[in-house]
CSV table of C-alpha atoms in Angstrom, one decimal:
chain,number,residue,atom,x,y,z
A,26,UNK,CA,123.9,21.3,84.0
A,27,UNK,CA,126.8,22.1,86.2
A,28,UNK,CA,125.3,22.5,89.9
A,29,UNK,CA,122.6,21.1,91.5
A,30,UNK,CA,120.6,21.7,95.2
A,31,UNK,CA,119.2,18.8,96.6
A,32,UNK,CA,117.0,18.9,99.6
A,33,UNK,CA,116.3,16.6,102.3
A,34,UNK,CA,119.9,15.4,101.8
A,35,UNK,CA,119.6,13.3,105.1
A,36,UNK,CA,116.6,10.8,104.1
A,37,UNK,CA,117.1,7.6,102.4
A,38,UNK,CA,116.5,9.1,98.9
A,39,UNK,CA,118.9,12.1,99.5
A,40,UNK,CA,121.4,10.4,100.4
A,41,UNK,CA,121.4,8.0,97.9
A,42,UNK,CA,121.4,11.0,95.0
A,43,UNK,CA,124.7,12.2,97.1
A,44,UNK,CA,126.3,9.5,96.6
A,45,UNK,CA,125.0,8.6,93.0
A,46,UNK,CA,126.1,12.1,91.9
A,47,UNK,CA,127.8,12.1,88.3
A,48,UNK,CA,131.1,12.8,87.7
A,49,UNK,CA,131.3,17.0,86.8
A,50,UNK,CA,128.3,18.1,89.0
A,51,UNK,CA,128.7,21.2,91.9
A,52,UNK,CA,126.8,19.3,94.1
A,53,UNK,CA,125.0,21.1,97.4
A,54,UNK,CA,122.9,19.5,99.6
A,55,UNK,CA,120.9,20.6,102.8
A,56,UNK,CA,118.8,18.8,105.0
A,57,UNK,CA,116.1,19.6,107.0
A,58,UNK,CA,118.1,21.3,109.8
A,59,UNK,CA,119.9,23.5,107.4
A,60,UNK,CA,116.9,24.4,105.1
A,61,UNK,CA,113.3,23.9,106.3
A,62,UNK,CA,111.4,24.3,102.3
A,63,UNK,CA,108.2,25.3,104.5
A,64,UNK,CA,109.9,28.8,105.0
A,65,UNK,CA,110.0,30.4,102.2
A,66,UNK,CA,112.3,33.0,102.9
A,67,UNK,CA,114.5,31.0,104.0
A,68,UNK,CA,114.1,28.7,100.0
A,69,UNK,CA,114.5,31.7,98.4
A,70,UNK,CA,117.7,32.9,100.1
A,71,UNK,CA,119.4,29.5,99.6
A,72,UNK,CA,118.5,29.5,95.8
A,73,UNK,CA,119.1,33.0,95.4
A,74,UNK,CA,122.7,32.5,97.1
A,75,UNK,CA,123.2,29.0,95.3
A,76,UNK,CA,121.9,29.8,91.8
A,77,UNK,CA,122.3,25.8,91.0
A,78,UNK,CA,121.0,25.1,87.5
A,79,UNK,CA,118.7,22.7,89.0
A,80,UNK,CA,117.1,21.5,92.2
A,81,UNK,CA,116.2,18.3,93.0
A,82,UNK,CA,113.6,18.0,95.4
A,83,UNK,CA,113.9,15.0,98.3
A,84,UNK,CA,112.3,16.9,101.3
A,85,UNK,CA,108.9,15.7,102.2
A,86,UNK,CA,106.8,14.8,104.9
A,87,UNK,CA,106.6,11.0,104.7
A,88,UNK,CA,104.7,9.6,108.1
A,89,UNK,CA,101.7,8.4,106.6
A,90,UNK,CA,99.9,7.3,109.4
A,91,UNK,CA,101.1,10.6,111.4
A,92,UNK,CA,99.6,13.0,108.7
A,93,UNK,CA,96.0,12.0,109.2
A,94,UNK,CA,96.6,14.2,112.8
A,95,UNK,CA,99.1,16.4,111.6
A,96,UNK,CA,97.3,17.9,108.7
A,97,UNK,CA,98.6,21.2,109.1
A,98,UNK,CA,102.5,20.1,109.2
A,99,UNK,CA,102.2,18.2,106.3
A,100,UNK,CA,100.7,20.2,103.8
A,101,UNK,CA,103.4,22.7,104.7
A,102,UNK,CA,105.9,20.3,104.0
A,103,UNK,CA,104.9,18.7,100.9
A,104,UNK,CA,102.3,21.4,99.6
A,105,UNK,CA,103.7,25.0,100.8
A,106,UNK,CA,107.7,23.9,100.5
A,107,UNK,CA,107.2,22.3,97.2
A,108,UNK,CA,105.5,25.7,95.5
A,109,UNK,CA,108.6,27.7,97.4
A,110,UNK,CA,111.2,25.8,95.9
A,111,UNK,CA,108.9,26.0,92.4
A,112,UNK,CA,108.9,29.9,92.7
A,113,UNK,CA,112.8,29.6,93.6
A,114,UNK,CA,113.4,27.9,90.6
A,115,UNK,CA,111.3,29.6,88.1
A,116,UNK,CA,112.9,32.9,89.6
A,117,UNK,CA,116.4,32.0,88.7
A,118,UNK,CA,116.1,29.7,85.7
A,119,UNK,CA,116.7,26.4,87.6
A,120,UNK,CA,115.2,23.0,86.3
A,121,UNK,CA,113.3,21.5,89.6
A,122,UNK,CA,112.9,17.8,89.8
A,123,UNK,CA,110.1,16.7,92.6
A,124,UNK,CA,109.7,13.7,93.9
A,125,UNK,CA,106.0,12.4,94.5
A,126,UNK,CA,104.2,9.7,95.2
A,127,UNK,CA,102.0,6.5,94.2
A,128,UNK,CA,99.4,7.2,97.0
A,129,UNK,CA,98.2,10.2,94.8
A,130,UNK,CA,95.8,7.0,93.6
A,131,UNK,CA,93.0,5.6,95.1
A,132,UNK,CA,94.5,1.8,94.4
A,133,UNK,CA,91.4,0.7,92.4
A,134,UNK,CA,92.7,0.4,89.2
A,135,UNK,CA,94.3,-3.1,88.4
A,136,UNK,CA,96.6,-2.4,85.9
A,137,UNK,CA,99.8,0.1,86.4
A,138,UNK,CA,98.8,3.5,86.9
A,139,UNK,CA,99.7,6.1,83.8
A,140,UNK,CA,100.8,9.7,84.6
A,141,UNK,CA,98.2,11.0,83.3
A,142,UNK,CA,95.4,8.3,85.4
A,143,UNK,CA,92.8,10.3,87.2
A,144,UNK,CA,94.4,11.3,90.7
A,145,UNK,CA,92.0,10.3,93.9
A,146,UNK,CA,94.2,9.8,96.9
A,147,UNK,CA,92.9,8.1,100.1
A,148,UNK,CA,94.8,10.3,103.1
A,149,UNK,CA,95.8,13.4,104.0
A,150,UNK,CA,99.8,12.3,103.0
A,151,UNK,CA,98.7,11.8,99.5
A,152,UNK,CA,96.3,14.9,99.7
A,153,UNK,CA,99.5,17.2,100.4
A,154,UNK,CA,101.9,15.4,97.8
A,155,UNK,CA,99.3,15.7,95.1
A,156,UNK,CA,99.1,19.6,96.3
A,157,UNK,CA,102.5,19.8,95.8
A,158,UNK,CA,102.3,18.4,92.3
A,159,UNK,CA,100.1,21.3,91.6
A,160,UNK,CA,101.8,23.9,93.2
A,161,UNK,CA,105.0,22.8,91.2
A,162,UNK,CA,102.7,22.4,88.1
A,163,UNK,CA,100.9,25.8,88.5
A,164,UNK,CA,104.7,27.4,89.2
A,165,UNK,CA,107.3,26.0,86.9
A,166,UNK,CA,105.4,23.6,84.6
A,167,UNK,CA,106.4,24.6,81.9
A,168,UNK,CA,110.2,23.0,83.2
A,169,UNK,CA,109.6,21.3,85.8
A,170,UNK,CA,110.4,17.3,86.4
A,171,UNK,CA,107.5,15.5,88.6
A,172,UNK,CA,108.5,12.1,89.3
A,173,UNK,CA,106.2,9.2,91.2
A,174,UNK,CA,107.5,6.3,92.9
A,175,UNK,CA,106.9,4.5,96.0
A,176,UNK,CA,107.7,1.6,98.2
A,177,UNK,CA,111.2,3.1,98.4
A,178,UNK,CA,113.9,1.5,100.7
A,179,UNK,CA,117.1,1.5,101.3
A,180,UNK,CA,120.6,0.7,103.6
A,181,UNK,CA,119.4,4.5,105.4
A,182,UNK,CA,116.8,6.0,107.3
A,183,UNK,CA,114.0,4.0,108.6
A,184,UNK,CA,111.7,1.4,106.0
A,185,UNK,CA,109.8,-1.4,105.9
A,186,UNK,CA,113.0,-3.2,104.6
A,187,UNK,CA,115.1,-2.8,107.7
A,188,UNK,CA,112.0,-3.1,110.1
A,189,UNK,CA,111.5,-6.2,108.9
A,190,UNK,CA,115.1,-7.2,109.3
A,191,UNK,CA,114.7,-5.9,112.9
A,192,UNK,CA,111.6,-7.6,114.1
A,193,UNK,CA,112.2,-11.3,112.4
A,194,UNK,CA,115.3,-11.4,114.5
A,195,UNK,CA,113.5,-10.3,117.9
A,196,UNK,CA,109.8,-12.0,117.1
A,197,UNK,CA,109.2,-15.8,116.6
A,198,UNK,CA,105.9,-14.9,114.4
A,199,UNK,CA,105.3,-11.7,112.1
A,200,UNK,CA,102.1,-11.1,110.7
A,201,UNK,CA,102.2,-8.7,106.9
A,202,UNK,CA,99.6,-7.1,104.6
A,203,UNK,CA,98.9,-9.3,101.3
A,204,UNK,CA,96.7,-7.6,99.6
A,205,UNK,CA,98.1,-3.8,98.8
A,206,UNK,CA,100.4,-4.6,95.8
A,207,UNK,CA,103.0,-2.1,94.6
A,208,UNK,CA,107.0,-2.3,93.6
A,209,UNK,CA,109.7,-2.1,96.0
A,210,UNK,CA,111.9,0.5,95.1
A,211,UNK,CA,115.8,0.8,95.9
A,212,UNK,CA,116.4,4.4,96.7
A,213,UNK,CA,119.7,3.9,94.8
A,214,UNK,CA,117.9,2.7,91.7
A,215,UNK,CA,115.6,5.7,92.0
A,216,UNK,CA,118.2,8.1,92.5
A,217,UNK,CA,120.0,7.1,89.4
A,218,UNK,CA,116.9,7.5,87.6
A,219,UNK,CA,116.8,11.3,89.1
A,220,UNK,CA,120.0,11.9,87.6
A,221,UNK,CA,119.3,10.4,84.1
A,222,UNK,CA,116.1,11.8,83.5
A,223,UNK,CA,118.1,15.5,84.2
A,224,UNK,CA,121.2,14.4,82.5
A,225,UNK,CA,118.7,13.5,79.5
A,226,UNK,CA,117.1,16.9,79.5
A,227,UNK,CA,113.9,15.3,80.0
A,228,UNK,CA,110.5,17.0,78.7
A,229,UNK,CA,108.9,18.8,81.5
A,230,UNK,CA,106.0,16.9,83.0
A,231,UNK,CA,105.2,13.8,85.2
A,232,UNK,CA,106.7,10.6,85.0
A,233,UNK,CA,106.6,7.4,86.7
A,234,UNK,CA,109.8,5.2,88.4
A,235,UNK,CA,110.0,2.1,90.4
A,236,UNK,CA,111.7,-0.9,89.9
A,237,UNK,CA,110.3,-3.7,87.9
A,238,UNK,CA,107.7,-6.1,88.5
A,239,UNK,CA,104.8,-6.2,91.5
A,240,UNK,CA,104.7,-7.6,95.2
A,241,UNK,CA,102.7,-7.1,98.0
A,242,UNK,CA,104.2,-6.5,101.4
A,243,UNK,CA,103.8,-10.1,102.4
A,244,UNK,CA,105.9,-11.1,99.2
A,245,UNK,CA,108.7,-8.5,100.2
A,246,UNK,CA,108.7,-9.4,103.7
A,247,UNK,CA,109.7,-12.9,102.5
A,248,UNK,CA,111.8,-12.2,99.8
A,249,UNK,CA,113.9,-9.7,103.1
A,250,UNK,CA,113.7,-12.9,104.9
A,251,UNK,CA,115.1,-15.8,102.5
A,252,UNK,CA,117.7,-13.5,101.3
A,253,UNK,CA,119.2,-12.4,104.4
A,254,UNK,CA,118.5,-16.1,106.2
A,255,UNK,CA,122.3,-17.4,105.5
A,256,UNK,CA,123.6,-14.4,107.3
A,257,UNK,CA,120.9,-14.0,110.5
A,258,UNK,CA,122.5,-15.5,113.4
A,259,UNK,CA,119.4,-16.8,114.8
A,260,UNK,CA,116.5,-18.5,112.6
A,261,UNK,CA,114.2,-15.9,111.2
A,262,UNK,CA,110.4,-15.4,112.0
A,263,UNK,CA,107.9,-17.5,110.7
A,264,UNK,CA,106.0,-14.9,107.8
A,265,UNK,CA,101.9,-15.1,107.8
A,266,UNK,CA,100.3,-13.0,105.3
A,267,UNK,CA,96.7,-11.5,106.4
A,268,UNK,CA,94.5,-8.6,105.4
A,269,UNK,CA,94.2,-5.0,105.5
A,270,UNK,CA,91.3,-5.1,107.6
A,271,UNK,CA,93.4,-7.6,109.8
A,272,UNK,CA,95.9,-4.8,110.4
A,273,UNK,CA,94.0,-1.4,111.0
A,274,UNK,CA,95.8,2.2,110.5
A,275,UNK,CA,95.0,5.5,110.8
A,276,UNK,CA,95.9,6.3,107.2
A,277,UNK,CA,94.3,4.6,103.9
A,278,UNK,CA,96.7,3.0,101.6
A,279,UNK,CA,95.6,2.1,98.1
A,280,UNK,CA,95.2,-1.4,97.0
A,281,UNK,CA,97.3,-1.3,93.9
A,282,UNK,CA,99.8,1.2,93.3
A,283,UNK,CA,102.3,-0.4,90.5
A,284,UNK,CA,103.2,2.8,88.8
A,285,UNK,CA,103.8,2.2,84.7
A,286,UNK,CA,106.9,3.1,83.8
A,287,UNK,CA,106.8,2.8,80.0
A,288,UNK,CA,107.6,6.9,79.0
A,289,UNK,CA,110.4,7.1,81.7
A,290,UNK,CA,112.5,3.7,80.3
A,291,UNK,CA,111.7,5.3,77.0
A,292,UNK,CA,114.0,7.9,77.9
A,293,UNK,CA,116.5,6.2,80.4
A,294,UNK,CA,116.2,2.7,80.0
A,295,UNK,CA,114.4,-0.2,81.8
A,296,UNK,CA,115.5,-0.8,85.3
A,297,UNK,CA,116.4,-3.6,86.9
A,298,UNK,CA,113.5,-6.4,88.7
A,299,UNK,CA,112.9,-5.4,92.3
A,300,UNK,CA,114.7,-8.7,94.0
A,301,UNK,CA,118.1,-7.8,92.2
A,302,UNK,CA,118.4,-4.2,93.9
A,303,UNK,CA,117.0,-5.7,97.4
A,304,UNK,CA,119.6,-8.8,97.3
A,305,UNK,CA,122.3,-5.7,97.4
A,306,UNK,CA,120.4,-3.9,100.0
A,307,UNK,CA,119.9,-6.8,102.3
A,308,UNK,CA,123.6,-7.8,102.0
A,309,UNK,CA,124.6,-4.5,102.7
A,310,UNK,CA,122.5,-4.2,106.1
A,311,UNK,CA,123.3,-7.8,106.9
A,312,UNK,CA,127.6,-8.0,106.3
């Protein structure tokens, strides 16, 4: 594997695969302003140009909340684009790795969630990832790379991370979800794990990758909050954990999304707890 396409090079996952790019890789990237994956004329002149020997897939409609009146835009997005750059691929020989989600689950299991785990998502965002999943299935299965995280943060883009950061500094009182768990996950850590899994020649199928352990949003907002304290200039908000029901949306989230992660460490090793990566993250947006 010599060069490699990555779209949505702009987001916080894109850009963290930039910069994690091995030593020896041709690397292109495009965001959404140089290649929209909903057109797919426009997918299969860049591959056709490009010919990378593999594409990894960061583009994706990700406002949750936004999707459940935007149907139409996101299914183009993270159903159409993803079978585009799957036809790309298969036309030219390319490995694809695409990136999906935990909220292809309902949340009602209470144990981590296999690949192979029945699929039952609860909104229209995790309707259109787990149509993508099919569309890159029913394309290029038989080479493709589907990998599942969630939770994902980093120093870029917008997330929950920096919001919090934000708001404890302008807000005497915050008020967080306790009871959807799931694993914070460092876009850097996840990008690394992108780049094993190809530089491993991974068996096609899905796989699973967040950091390690389980919190809810109420545990990370503290866990933001006691490790960037020392560095805030004023004192931090005071952190009260409530319930979904206390804190409405348009979108459904699951419950419980911890993702099991047992055949990807197989393959690239176990990663890291999710404090460790966030204690870099939060130093990072708080030097």
């Amino acid at each position: 594997m010599k060069t490699v396409l990555v779209t949505g090079a702009r987001g916080q996952l894109g850009t963290e695969v930039a910069l994690n790019c091995p030593a020896g890789i041709a690397l292109t990237t495009v965001d959404r302003a140089q290649l929209d994956i909903g057109d797919e004329a426009a997918v299969r002149r860049i591959v056709d140009e490009l010919r990378p020997d593999a594409i990894i897939n960061c583009a994706a409609y990700t406002a949750v909340d936004r999707a459940e009146s935007e149907r139409d835009a996101a299914f183009r997005i993270n159903r159409d684009g993803s079978r585009h750059l799957a036809q790309a691929a298969q036309r030219i020989g390319a490995r694809l790795l695409h990136v999906s989600t935990d909220f292809v689950f309902d949340g009602r299991k209470s144990s981590p969630y296999l690949p192979d785990d029945p699929t039952q998502p609860l909104g229209v965002y995790g309707a259109s990832k787990l149509d993508g999943e099919l569309a890159v299935r029913e394309t290029a299965g038989e080479s493709a790379l589907i990998v599942r995280t969630g939770w994902v943060y980093s120093a870029h883009g917008s997330n929950f991370v920096k919001t919090m950061l934000r708001l404890m500094q302008e807000k005497p009182e915050l008020r967080v979800v306790a009871d959807q768990i799931g694993t914070p996950t460092s876009a850097a850590s996840l990008a690394s794990a992108l780049w094993a899994l190809l530089a491993r020649s991974a068996p096609a199928g899905t796989y699973h990758y967040s950091d390690a352990g389980a919190a809810s949003w109420y545990d990370l907002a503290c866990a933001v909050r006691d490790f960037a304290a020392p560095r805030l200039p004023k004192t931090p908000a005071t952190i009260l954990p409530i319930r979904t029901q206390d804190y409405p949306t348009p979108a459904k989230r699951p419950a419980y999304s911890v993702l099991d992660k047992t055949s990807t460490w197989a393959l690239i090793g176990s990663g890291r707890h999710w404090r460790e990566p966030l204690v870099e993250v939060v130093n990072e947006l708080t030097a």
